[in-house]
XYZ file of C-alpha atoms in Angstrom:
707
model
C 0.194 0.005 -0.037
C 1.184 3.419 -0.847
C 1.370 5.415 2.406
C 0.212 8.989 3.244
C 3.019 11.390 3.023
C 4.402 12.694 6.476
C 4.494 16.188 5.215
C 1.343 18.246 5.401
C 2.530 21.860 4.163
C 2.715 22.391 0.343
C 6.234 23.621 0.240
C 7.412 20.035 1.747
C 4.954 17.977 -0.338
C 6.236 19.778 -3.449
C 9.927 19.413 -2.526
C 11.978 16.893 -4.379
C 15.110 17.205 -2.452
C 16.513 13.772 -2.085
C 14.606 12.253 -4.796
C 16.296 10.874 -8.005
C 14.463 11.371 -11.181
C 15.424 9.984 -14.731
C 13.968 12.093 -17.644
C 14.173 10.590 -21.073
C 14.394 12.709 -24.246
C 15.958 15.715 -22.533
C 18.625 16.743 -24.931
C 16.873 19.597 -26.815
C 17.365 23.205 -25.610
C 13.598 23.787 -24.977
C 11.759 20.576 -25.185
C 9.065 19.161 -22.971
C 11.617 16.553 -21.502
C 14.167 19.292 -20.891
C 11.530 21.566 -19.110
C 10.379 18.715 -17.111
C 13.990 18.134 -16.087
C 14.556 21.887 -15.212
C 11.452 21.876 -13.093
C 12.415 18.830 -11.027
C 15.791 20.425 -10.523
C 14.451 23.682 -9.476
C 12.695 21.791 -6.761
C 15.774 19.950 -5.548
C 15.837 16.877 -7.418
C 19.017 15.073 -8.632
C 18.646 14.300 -12.486
C 19.472 11.478 -14.973
C 18.598 12.862 -18.323
C 18.856 10.896 -21.477
C 19.552 11.250 -25.187
C 19.412 9.263 -28.403
C 21.740 11.098 -30.685
C 22.326 14.668 -29.285
C 25.087 13.877 -26.979
C 26.083 17.674 -26.761
C 22.851 18.764 -26.185
C 22.274 16.584 -23.157
C 25.784 17.353 -21.827
C 25.215 21.077 -21.886
C 21.814 20.714 -20.297
C 23.294 18.735 -17.488
C 25.976 21.139 -16.848
C 23.546 24.065 -16.948
C 21.191 22.691 -14.700
C 23.797 21.342 -12.289
C 25.160 24.730 -12.009
C 21.952 26.821 -11.779
C 20.341 24.590 -9.260
C 22.960 23.097 -7.148
C 21.764 19.259 -7.989
C 23.727 16.348 -9.378
C 22.713 16.026 -13.059
C 24.159 13.426 -15.215
C 23.423 12.473 -18.948
C 23.093 8.916 -20.385
C 22.551 7.513 -23.861
C 19.607 5.445 -24.139
C 17.395 4.407 -27.180
C 14.004 3.374 -25.588
C 13.085 1.213 -28.224
C 15.684 -1.321 -26.855
C 14.716 -2.997 -23.728
C 18.290 -3.778 -23.094
C 19.279 -0.222 -23.157
C 16.607 0.837 -20.821
C 17.402 -1.901 -18.257
C 21.102 -0.865 -18.518
C 20.026 2.924 -17.950
C 18.033 2.016 -14.791
C 21.038 0.068 -13.297
C 23.642 2.627 -14.170
C 21.385 5.248 -12.519
C 20.959 3.194 -9.489
C 24.984 2.479 -9.392
C 25.558 6.303 -9.793
C 22.761 7.867 -7.576
C 21.851 4.660 -5.322
C 18.010 4.607 -6.467
C 15.417 5.891 -8.716
C 12.267 7.782 -7.424
C 10.720 8.986 -10.383
C 10.958 7.914 -14.065
C 9.477 10.306 -16.820
C 9.147 8.424 -19.908
C 9.325 11.287 -22.245
C 11.073 10.255 -25.456
C 8.860 10.011 -28.473
C 8.643 10.341 -32.344
C 6.061 12.000 -34.450
C 4.710 10.846 -37.838
C 3.775 12.727 -40.842
C 1.240 10.529 -42.797
C -1.744 8.004 -42.637
C -1.388 4.429 -42.677
C -2.096 4.172 -46.557
C 0.586 6.557 -47.291
C 3.211 5.031 -44.587
C 5.281 1.977 -44.958
C 5.142 -0.769 -42.569
C 8.854 0.437 -41.283
C 7.175 3.918 -40.692
C 4.656 2.487 -38.585
C 6.866 0.212 -36.552
C 9.499 3.087 -36.063
C 6.655 5.441 -34.430
C 4.912 2.718 -32.390
C 8.206 1.059 -31.159
C 9.465 4.651 -29.962
C 6.081 5.954 -28.422
C 4.466 2.864 -27.300
C 6.867 0.043 -27.069
C 9.660 2.517 -25.589
C 7.402 3.446 -23.023
C 6.681 -0.226 -22.043
C 10.425 -0.716 -21.976
C 11.002 2.107 -19.683
C 8.218 1.019 -17.428
C 9.134 -2.579 -17.150
C 12.787 -1.455 -16.483
C 12.042 0.742 -13.858
C 8.995 -1.034 -12.493
C 11.339 -3.819 -11.061
C 13.187 -1.399 -9.039
C 10.086 0.422 -7.644
C 8.347 -3.028 -6.666
C 11.608 -3.790 -4.817
C 11.676 -0.382 -3.003
C 7.800 -0.369 -2.579
C 7.917 3.442 -3.865
C 8.166 5.110 -7.140
C 6.377 7.525 -9.441
C 6.073 6.804 -13.358
C 4.987 9.623 -15.507
C 4.328 8.995 -19.152
C 4.229 11.772 -21.738
C 1.278 11.112 -24.111
C -0.694 13.702 -26.116
C -3.831 15.010 -26.688
C -3.498 12.925 -30.128
C -4.402 10.049 -27.858
C -7.690 11.327 -27.251
C -8.542 12.515 -30.861
C -7.688 12.320 -34.567
C -5.753 15.485 -35.394
C -6.849 17.575 -38.281
C -5.836 18.256 -41.001
C -2.670 16.401 -40.748
C -2.621 12.555 -40.977
C -0.590 10.706 -38.220
C -2.537 7.705 -37.366
C 0.443 5.744 -35.878
C 1.087 8.460 -33.606
C -2.336 8.926 -32.384
C -2.587 5.155 -31.847
C 0.512 4.910 -30.095
C -0.295 7.891 -27.863
C -3.844 6.514 -26.915
C -1.947 3.164 -25.894
C 0.295 5.283 -23.650
C -2.790 6.843 -21.812
C -4.211 3.368 -21.301
C -0.809 1.805 -20.134
C -0.599 4.361 -17.577
C -4.335 3.580 -16.395
C -3.334 -0.256 -16.589
C -0.217 0.116 -14.758
C -1.842 2.212 -11.950
C -3.863 -0.850 -11.235
C -0.963 -3.185 -11.697
C 1.417 -1.392 -9.511
C -1.429 -0.358 -7.133
C 0.741 -1.557 -3.909
C 3.865 0.079 -4.570
C 4.139 2.950 -7.298
C 1.989 5.547 -8.821
C 1.444 5.813 -12.681
C -0.102 8.971 -14.349
C 0.332 10.361 -17.941
C 0.218 13.828 -19.199
C -1.276 14.854 -22.561
C 0.038 18.086 -24.161
C -1.548 19.747 -26.861
C 0.440 21.983 -29.590
C 3.488 23.127 -27.848
C 5.889 25.601 -29.170
C 9.141 23.745 -29.187
C 10.411 24.536 -32.799
C 9.655 21.202 -33.899
C 6.614 22.404 -35.706
C 8.153 25.281 -37.600
C 8.458 23.358 -40.797
C 4.311 23.256 -41.027
C 2.974 25.812 -43.114
C 1.745 29.087 -41.370
C -1.924 28.499 -42.688
C -1.811 25.056 -40.953
C -0.751 26.616 -37.758
C -3.258 29.346 -37.952
C -5.853 26.627 -38.384
C -4.586 24.807 -35.219
C -4.964 28.113 -33.168
C -8.394 28.625 -34.583
C -9.340 25.407 -33.092
C -7.776 26.264 -29.536
C -9.995 28.230 -27.392
C -6.812 29.782 -25.797
C -5.908 30.650 -29.351
C -2.099 29.817 -29.201
C 0.490 27.094 -28.800
C 1.768 26.446 -25.235
C 5.408 26.991 -24.128
C 7.273 23.945 -22.835
C 7.688 25.890 -19.712
C 3.911 25.754 -18.932
C 4.018 21.847 -18.581
C 6.875 21.617 -16.018
C 4.835 22.368 -13.021
C 2.610 19.247 -14.036
C 5.703 17.048 -14.121
C 6.615 18.478 -10.606
C 3.404 17.782 -9.221
C 3.180 14.030 -10.295
C 6.888 13.576 -9.233
C 6.206 14.928 -5.741
C 4.308 13.923 -2.656
C 1.637 16.572 -3.328
C -0.056 14.037 -5.827
C 0.335 11.015 -3.371
C -3.249 9.880 -4.055
C -3.209 10.447 -7.571
C -2.706 7.493 -9.928
C -4.159 6.320 -13.317
C -4.859 9.953 -14.115
C -4.163 11.595 -17.613
C -3.751 15.389 -17.333
C -4.784 17.094 -20.751
C -2.779 20.454 -21.180
C -4.073 21.653 -24.532
C -5.172 24.990 -24.049
C -8.904 23.507 -24.341
C -8.469 21.958 -27.741
C -10.189 18.463 -26.780
C -13.189 20.493 -25.335
C -13.990 21.561 -29.013
C -12.622 18.396 -30.739
C -13.633 15.415 -28.685
C -16.691 14.164 -30.656
C -17.765 12.495 -27.072
C -18.104 16.048 -25.796
C -21.407 17.472 -26.889
C -21.245 21.070 -28.212
C -22.331 23.888 -25.735
C -25.873 25.121 -26.245
C -25.689 28.356 -28.080
C -27.342 31.238 -26.069
C -28.577 33.952 -28.392
C -25.571 36.028 -29.161
C -25.517 39.950 -28.844
C -26.719 40.836 -32.376
C -24.398 42.920 -34.117
C -25.123 44.731 -37.453
C -22.701 46.088 -40.014
C -23.281 47.752 -43.598
C -26.281 47.858 -45.523
C -28.979 46.253 -43.454
C -31.345 45.628 -46.416
C -32.376 41.952 -47.284
C -29.312 39.928 -48.516
C -27.460 43.217 -49.022
C -24.286 41.836 -47.051
C -23.074 38.343 -46.356
C -25.067 36.907 -43.580
C -22.447 36.756 -41.186
C -22.395 40.648 -41.070
C -25.706 41.036 -39.351
C -27.966 37.914 -39.372
C -26.441 34.520 -38.965
C -23.583 33.206 -36.738
C -20.554 31.827 -38.624
C -17.566 29.725 -37.460
C -15.145 31.330 -40.087
C -14.832 34.890 -38.960
C -13.120 36.352 -35.680
C -12.520 40.005 -34.450
C -9.566 40.332 -36.780
C -11.798 39.729 -39.914
C -14.451 42.114 -38.668
C -11.652 44.527 -37.967
C -10.519 44.278 -41.607
C -13.953 44.346 -42.815
C -14.887 47.807 -41.131
C -11.502 49.282 -41.880
C -11.572 48.673 -45.847
C -15.381 49.543 -45.926
C -14.577 52.980 -44.491
C -11.643 53.594 -46.780
C -13.392 52.511 -49.730
C -16.636 54.634 -48.896
C -14.706 57.806 -48.079
C -11.815 57.671 -50.396
C -12.990 55.855 -53.518
C -16.712 55.327 -54.156
C -17.461 59.244 -54.502
C -15.095 59.335 -57.621
C -15.746 55.925 -58.920
C -17.897 57.168 -62.107
C -15.358 60.051 -62.575
C -12.385 57.566 -62.824
C -13.976 55.261 -64.806
C -14.757 57.767 -67.412
C -10.975 59.010 -67.307
C -9.780 55.579 -67.650
C -8.254 55.017 -64.542
C -7.535 56.335 -61.024
C -4.784 59.214 -60.497
C -1.464 57.936 -59.670
C -1.644 59.778 -56.416
C -4.674 57.707 -55.514
C -2.917 54.429 -56.568
C 0.168 55.228 -54.383
C -2.081 56.020 -51.444
C -3.834 52.729 -51.850
C -0.728 50.853 -51.955
C 0.553 52.358 -48.769
C -2.616 51.446 -46.816
C -1.437 47.772 -46.821
C -4.658 46.578 -48.327
C -2.870 45.326 -51.534
C -0.376 42.616 -52.119
C -1.103 40.766 -48.664
C 0.301 37.709 -50.129
C 3.817 39.381 -50.203
C 5.662 38.012 -47.189
C 6.971 40.412 -44.416
C 10.751 39.884 -45.666
C 9.841 41.567 -48.733
C 7.599 44.506 -47.454
C 8.908 47.873 -46.559
C 8.882 48.495 -43.047
C 6.638 51.588 -43.136
C 3.797 49.703 -44.960
C 1.441 47.976 -42.456
C -0.580 44.977 -42.900
C -4.091 45.576 -43.874
C -5.954 47.386 -40.937
C -2.839 46.846 -38.799
C -2.979 42.934 -38.979
C 0.323 41.208 -39.715
C 0.514 39.427 -42.906
C 1.420 36.333 -41.393
C -1.787 36.176 -39.514
C -3.997 36.616 -42.500
C -5.903 33.433 -43.846
C -8.118 33.046 -46.989
C -11.031 34.560 -45.168
C -9.321 37.933 -44.856
C -8.608 37.500 -48.767
C -12.535 36.978 -49.091
C -13.211 40.143 -47.119
C -10.799 42.317 -49.078
C -12.010 40.898 -52.467
C -15.633 41.300 -51.512
C -15.192 44.986 -50.200
C -13.048 46.026 -53.354
C -15.711 44.334 -55.590
C -18.080 47.178 -54.410
C -15.958 49.400 -56.715
C -17.117 49.326 -60.411
C -15.924 50.235 -63.698
C -12.356 48.628 -63.382
C -11.319 51.312 -61.080
C -10.346 48.568 -58.363
C -8.050 47.124 -61.183
C -6.511 50.769 -61.805
C -5.933 51.361 -58.049
C -3.896 48.196 -57.490
C -2.892 47.417 -61.136
C -3.023 43.708 -62.155
C -0.216 42.838 -59.693
C -2.900 40.538 -57.854
C -2.473 38.213 -60.586
C 0.956 39.091 -62.136
C 3.106 38.902 -58.955
C 1.944 35.589 -57.234
C 4.078 33.508 -59.539
C 7.235 35.379 -58.386
C 6.293 35.120 -54.786
C 5.563 31.414 -54.945
C 8.216 30.329 -57.568
C 10.685 33.058 -57.912
C 14.228 33.040 -56.667
C 15.274 35.057 -53.400
C 17.070 37.539 -55.900
C 13.793 38.034 -57.976
C 11.807 38.391 -54.844
C 14.070 41.003 -53.405
C 14.477 42.832 -56.809
C 10.803 43.146 -57.715
C 8.459 42.735 -54.688
C 9.438 45.762 -52.522
C 8.598 48.040 -55.170
C 5.029 47.183 -55.476
C 4.253 49.506 -52.444
C 5.581 52.385 -54.120
C 4.660 51.697 -57.768
C 8.286 51.414 -58.471
C 7.303 47.997 -59.917
C 3.843 46.835 -60.969
C 2.905 43.626 -62.668
C 0.333 42.438 -65.199
C -0.046 38.822 -66.543
C 0.264 38.253 -70.133
C -1.512 34.793 -70.931
C -4.189 35.331 -73.493
C -3.434 35.875 -77.192
C -5.455 36.843 -80.283
C -5.650 33.348 -81.408
C -6.844 31.767 -78.003
C -7.381 32.425 -74.385
C -8.311 29.573 -72.288
C -6.497 26.987 -74.345
C -3.240 27.973 -72.721
C -1.344 24.820 -73.834
C -1.686 26.050 -77.450
C -0.211 29.563 -77.172
C 2.039 30.941 -79.897
C 4.296 33.577 -78.401
C 7.883 32.227 -78.752
C 11.245 32.869 -76.563
C 14.125 31.719 -78.145
C 17.420 31.568 -76.278
C 20.278 33.725 -77.794
C 23.401 31.645 -78.800
C 25.450 33.124 -75.911
C 22.625 31.748 -73.396
C 22.200 35.011 -71.680
C 18.869 36.069 -73.194
C 15.679 35.098 -74.614
C 14.036 36.682 -77.835
C 10.513 37.200 -77.456
C 8.032 37.389 -80.576
C 4.256 37.251 -80.508
C 0.824 38.944 -79.148
C -1.041 39.231 -76.188
C -4.553 40.462 -75.871
C -6.855 41.570 -73.230
C -4.003 42.209 -70.921
C -5.447 43.908 -67.968
C -3.537 46.657 -66.026
C -0.624 46.978 -68.549
C -0.955 50.779 -68.928
C 0.301 51.036 -65.172
C 2.563 47.951 -65.356
C 6.482 47.866 -65.084
C 6.683 44.474 -65.746
C 4.522 41.648 -67.521
C 4.542 37.927 -66.299
C 4.237 36.525 -69.418
C 3.753 32.832 -70.659
C 5.778 31.968 -73.569
C 6.825 28.858 -75.729
C 10.581 27.800 -75.100
C 10.004 24.342 -76.167
C 8.016 21.996 -78.435
C 4.174 22.117 -78.851
C 1.806 21.779 -75.898
C 2.050 22.242 -72.106
C 5.461 20.825 -71.812
C 6.972 23.448 -73.922
C 5.730 26.730 -72.017
C 7.737 28.920 -69.671
C 7.028 31.992 -67.546
C 9.216 35.184 -68.390
C 8.937 38.339 -66.342
C 9.284 41.222 -69.353
C 10.043 44.913 -68.575
C 7.164 46.776 -70.201
C 9.765 49.519 -71.198
C 11.712 46.845 -73.437
C 12.473 47.677 -76.868
C 10.248 46.153 -79.218
C 7.113 45.936 -76.704
C 4.078 48.110 -77.465
C 0.977 48.045 -76.016
C -2.566 49.799 -76.859
C -5.987 50.054 -75.121
C -8.859 47.849 -76.447
C -12.161 49.901 -76.371
C -14.239 47.541 -74.467
C -17.978 48.169 -73.526
C -17.038 47.748 -70.029
C -14.408 47.956 -67.380
C -12.946 51.042 -68.827
C -10.401 51.682 -65.881
C -9.288 48.365 -66.107
C -6.711 49.159 -69.016
C -7.295 45.967 -71.008
C -4.873 46.197 -73.816
C -3.469 44.555 -76.914
C 0.322 43.759 -76.621
C 2.882 43.340 -79.438
C 6.201 41.540 -78.935
C 8.763 42.097 -81.578
C 12.135 40.823 -80.815
C 12.014 41.587 -77.323
C 15.275 40.724 -75.479
C 14.631 39.445 -71.833
C 17.553 38.282 -69.466
C 17.534 34.537 -68.606
C 17.500 35.831 -64.995
C 13.943 36.664 -65.703
C 12.833 33.182 -65.949
C 10.380 31.998 -63.374
C 10.808 28.264 -62.247
C 12.420 26.076 -64.577
C 12.511 26.608 -68.542
C 9.725 24.612 -70.088
C 7.984 24.312 -66.557
C 5.703 27.054 -66.785
C 2.314 25.308 -67.400
C 1.807 24.090 -63.603
C 2.702 27.351 -62.364
C 0.266 29.049 -64.659
C -2.503 26.803 -63.810
C -2.039 26.824 -60.215
C -1.983 30.621 -60.422
C -5.548 30.269 -61.970
C -6.743 28.942 -58.726
C -6.593 32.056 -56.940
C -7.400 34.362 -59.629
C -10.532 32.382 -60.374
C -11.619 32.290 -56.718
C -11.201 35.952 -56.651
C -13.116 36.570 -59.678
C -15.965 34.209 -58.250
C -16.029 36.364 -55.128
C -16.540 39.350 -57.400
C -19.160 38.001 -59.207
C -21.080 37.239 -55.986
C -20.502 40.815 -54.744
C -21.601 42.495 -57.831
C -24.808 40.244 -57.967
C -25.339 41.104 -54.533
C -25.022 44.831 -55.326
C -27.683 44.235 -58.100
C -30.069 42.492 -55.693
C -29.628 45.317 -52.882
C -30.201 48.171 -55.453
C -33.258 46.326 -56.693
C -34.828 45.728 -53.332
C -34.309 49.358 -52.397
C -35.712 50.648 -55.805
C -38.838 48.018 -55.872
C -39.538 49.229 -52.117
C -39.826 52.899 -52.996
C -41.114 52.956 -56.566
C -44.859 52.818 -56.955
C -46.854 51.810 -59.607
C -50.543 51.266 -59.778
C -50.895 52.608 -56.360
C -48.655 50.068 -54.654
C -44.852 49.565 -54.496
C -43.130 47.466 -57.044
C -42.258 44.818 -54.555
C -45.806 44.273 -53.726
C -46.236 42.389 -57.087
C -45.579 38.820 -56.569
C -43.576 38.424 -59.826
C -40.995 41.001 -58.672
C -40.559 39.514 -55.130
C -40.018 36.229 -56.667
C -37.267 37.550 -59.048
C -35.388 38.863 -55.932
C -36.036 35.913 -53.978
C -34.481 33.862 -56.737
C -31.196 36.086 -56.991
C -30.989 35.947 -53.292
C -31.011 32.262 -52.909
C -28.346 31.768 -55.753
C -26.301 34.603 -54.161
C -26.335 33.231 -50.580
C -25.711 29.443 -51.684
C -22.919 30.743 -53.726
C -21.365 32.578 -50.892
C -21.546 29.434 -48.759
C -19.694 27.281 -51.465
C -16.923 30.053 -51.466
C -16.558 29.762 -47.500
C -16.303 26.002 -47.779
C -13.696 26.359 -50.428
C -11.998 28.782 -48.372
C -11.840 26.565 -45.383
C -10.369 23.800 -47.368
C -7.795 25.965 -48.919
C -6.750 27.262 -45.333
C -6.706 23.507 -44.253
C -4.872 21.906 -46.889
C -1.048 21.811 -46.361
C -0.658 22.739 -50.110
C -3.124 25.809 -49.825
C -3.687 27.294 -53.374
C -1.286 24.684 -54.683
C -3.558 21.936 -53.844
C -4.166 20.310 -57.277
C -7.700 18.764 -56.076
C -9.524 22.343 -55.898
C -8.834 23.467 -59.366
C -12.175 22.055 -60.734
C -14.128 22.955 -57.734
C -12.920 26.604 -57.872
C -13.455 26.612 -61.591
C -16.976 25.465 -61.091
C -17.547 28.172 -58.718
C -16.434 30.830 -60.986
C -18.802 29.414 -63.790
C -21.618 29.653 -61.219
C -20.706 33.163 -60.144
C -20.774 34.275 -63.725
C -24.261 32.776 -64.281
C -25.581 34.417 -61.186
C -24.258 37.713 -62.152
C -25.760 37.499 -65.616
C -29.060 36.697 -64.025
C -28.983 39.379 -61.253
C -27.910 42.157 -63.807
C -30.626 41.056 -66.204
C -33.366 40.923 -63.461
C -32.183 44.092 -61.911
C -32.580 46.083 -65.109
C -36.027 44.606 -65.535
C -36.883 45.912 -62.064
C -35.296 49.358 -62.727
C -36.928 49.489 -66.331
C -35.298 52.585 -68.226
C -33.381 53.606 -65.092
C -31.308 50.447 -65.407
C -30.270 51.341 -69.035
C -29.172 55.023 -68.199
C -25.589 55.524 -68.035
C -23.741 57.952 -65.875
C -26.225 58.807 -63.117
C -29.815 57.998 -61.744
C -30.968 55.374 -59.548
C -29.988 52.695 -61.746
C -26.365 53.835 -62.738
C -24.704 51.204 -60.730
C -26.683 48.401 -62.190
C -26.045 49.889 -65.701
C -22.421 49.714 -65.035
C -22.464 46.375 -63.895
C -24.310 45.208 -66.861
C -21.385 46.341 -69.107
C -18.719 45.145 -66.747
C -19.881 41.828 -66.276
C -18.680 40.200 -69.463
C -15.268 40.470 -68.676
C -16.007 38.826 -65.345
C -17.751 35.862 -67.013
C -14.944 35.497 -69.850
C -11.813 36.500 -67.931
C -9.822 33.822 -66.132
C -11.103 31.237 -68.486
C -14.333 30.766 -70.479
C -17.035 29.130 -68.697
C -17.168 26.558 -71.414
C -13.532 25.382 -71.033
C -13.176 25.693 -67.251
C -16.648 23.734 -66.752
C -15.193 21.008 -68.811
C -12.091 21.097 -66.664
C -14.015 20.752 -63.504
C -16.049 17.608 -64.918
C -12.727 16.033 -65.967
C -10.788 16.589 -62.676
C -13.997 15.533 -60.627
C -14.152 12.190 -62.577
C -10.393 11.644 -61.970
C -10.675 12.323 -58.328
C -13.812 9.984 -57.953
C -11.815 7.186 -59.586
C -8.793 7.702 -57.286
C -11.533 7.482 -54.529
C -12.488 4.065 -55.565
C -15.457 5.087 -57.701
C -16.674 2.330 -60.051
C -19.642 2.096 -62.453
């Protein structure tokens, strides 16, 4: 029987003076094992710490703890997956220290895939370290505990033993850690007469081991943690001291979750809390379906305080500085340079440019650091900018939103430092040169050629590009060229200075988007340095296609907002316009038109949110090949909704919806001219709908679909 401790005061119960503690996996500078050892040393314990491969780290930790806390500390080599080494460790510690009072089994190994993608050897490696290794430690020290009739075994498990983590797949790790939790409970019963056994299940801990995980995945983790952050390893050491000390003398078989509340939300055995009626917030146009539902009516899991801050800030700027001049700038063919510069300095543009390439005087949008932005922030910025008509938004930020991402994601370090910082002062500005007179959506068959010079230092580019948005203000055109044979495998991506001799461009007089600057471009023996090649030669097609994901997603959001604008303007007009003695909206046929547009707009927005969530959760983000078809189809659907919304809005407005330049239907009339670019740009719906079908069939077959 485990006796009641003689001490009664907390300072004595928590004291570890005279105790000998073994801690496995304590060779790192800031890991869980290292902090557990420091905590025990701080309370007076002598320590045996182990390492597998980092001898220098363990020796350094031993020296530092011994000198700082005045206790005996020695480092030992031990690979816990080998029982003989664990047995030798315990024997050596008994020889050097005289006994073992506490054993902290902390050494472990993570997994980075599921069982279908892992080999049998990878499964064994994780399970043998995390579960079999814990068994080895327990058996080796348990014999000593039984002989002395006292001892405390503390097992480091994980919250992953309680849940299946998302989005990462790590089945072997989850299973092993669940086994550790049950091993502690089983041993607590088996060893009830002579030793206590408990486990600690940490959540996400900032030890540096997860630094390789993409920032968007780490942001997703934080969004699922009620406390909103990772733990520091120092926040765990108190738990180890508690279980090691006599303060926990009546505690055995326990598992202590230290996860910031993660499992409260994630454990399916825990029912979701009953939602009391939240405080109703309102924002923007309070008319029916005039804004996304999360603004004023429905609760949403996707948006937090930073999203609302961004929305409020950009809405105020657009309403004060842009919308009053929208029709004037559209008629002039673009916003003044001073306004473009002012816009760039707000930080609302180029949010995908990493901090390393941003000037220090340019904040993130609404003061939010860019590394804290997610796909829902992009949705908000695009949605708010889409309240600006006539191509004015394009003239404000140029076409860098589609021309710069290839440099951001595929450019060399030298290219990034050369071109990206200048975006915020308009020293550089990009457009995207893909479409040609002979074809647009059929990218694989473009004809513009780039031939390398005999000295290998330059490309000579010849060809034509058409409907190139933003080139009147651009300094560079990110250009698709043919450097190899026919088809997709012969394409490359070159950054061509717009000022290059032989490059000329002229505006195309389109019916809408006058301020968007769509132009015809001629390339006549244009010399481009080979250093301006983005990615590998003949490797441009995948870059172009993946760049389309973001472009089409943005266009789909824009279609949704412009359709919503048609709906809200129609609602307001139909509610105030009287015919035959009653408001237009009192006619059932008018109400039916508005209801139809509303159900399309709202369901499409929900689809966009679902896509945003997937992109945010996917380790590959925008480069996830499985989303291209979904995004393409959402863009097709958005274009169809916009066409219907503009048509029905003009029917509601009657002649006022056809009047250009002013009057109650002026915005609807503007949208009716602008929308064709939204439908055709980024790939015609006929071709990208076919892309969606082909990709979905391929994905279905890979999932195991059979007819």
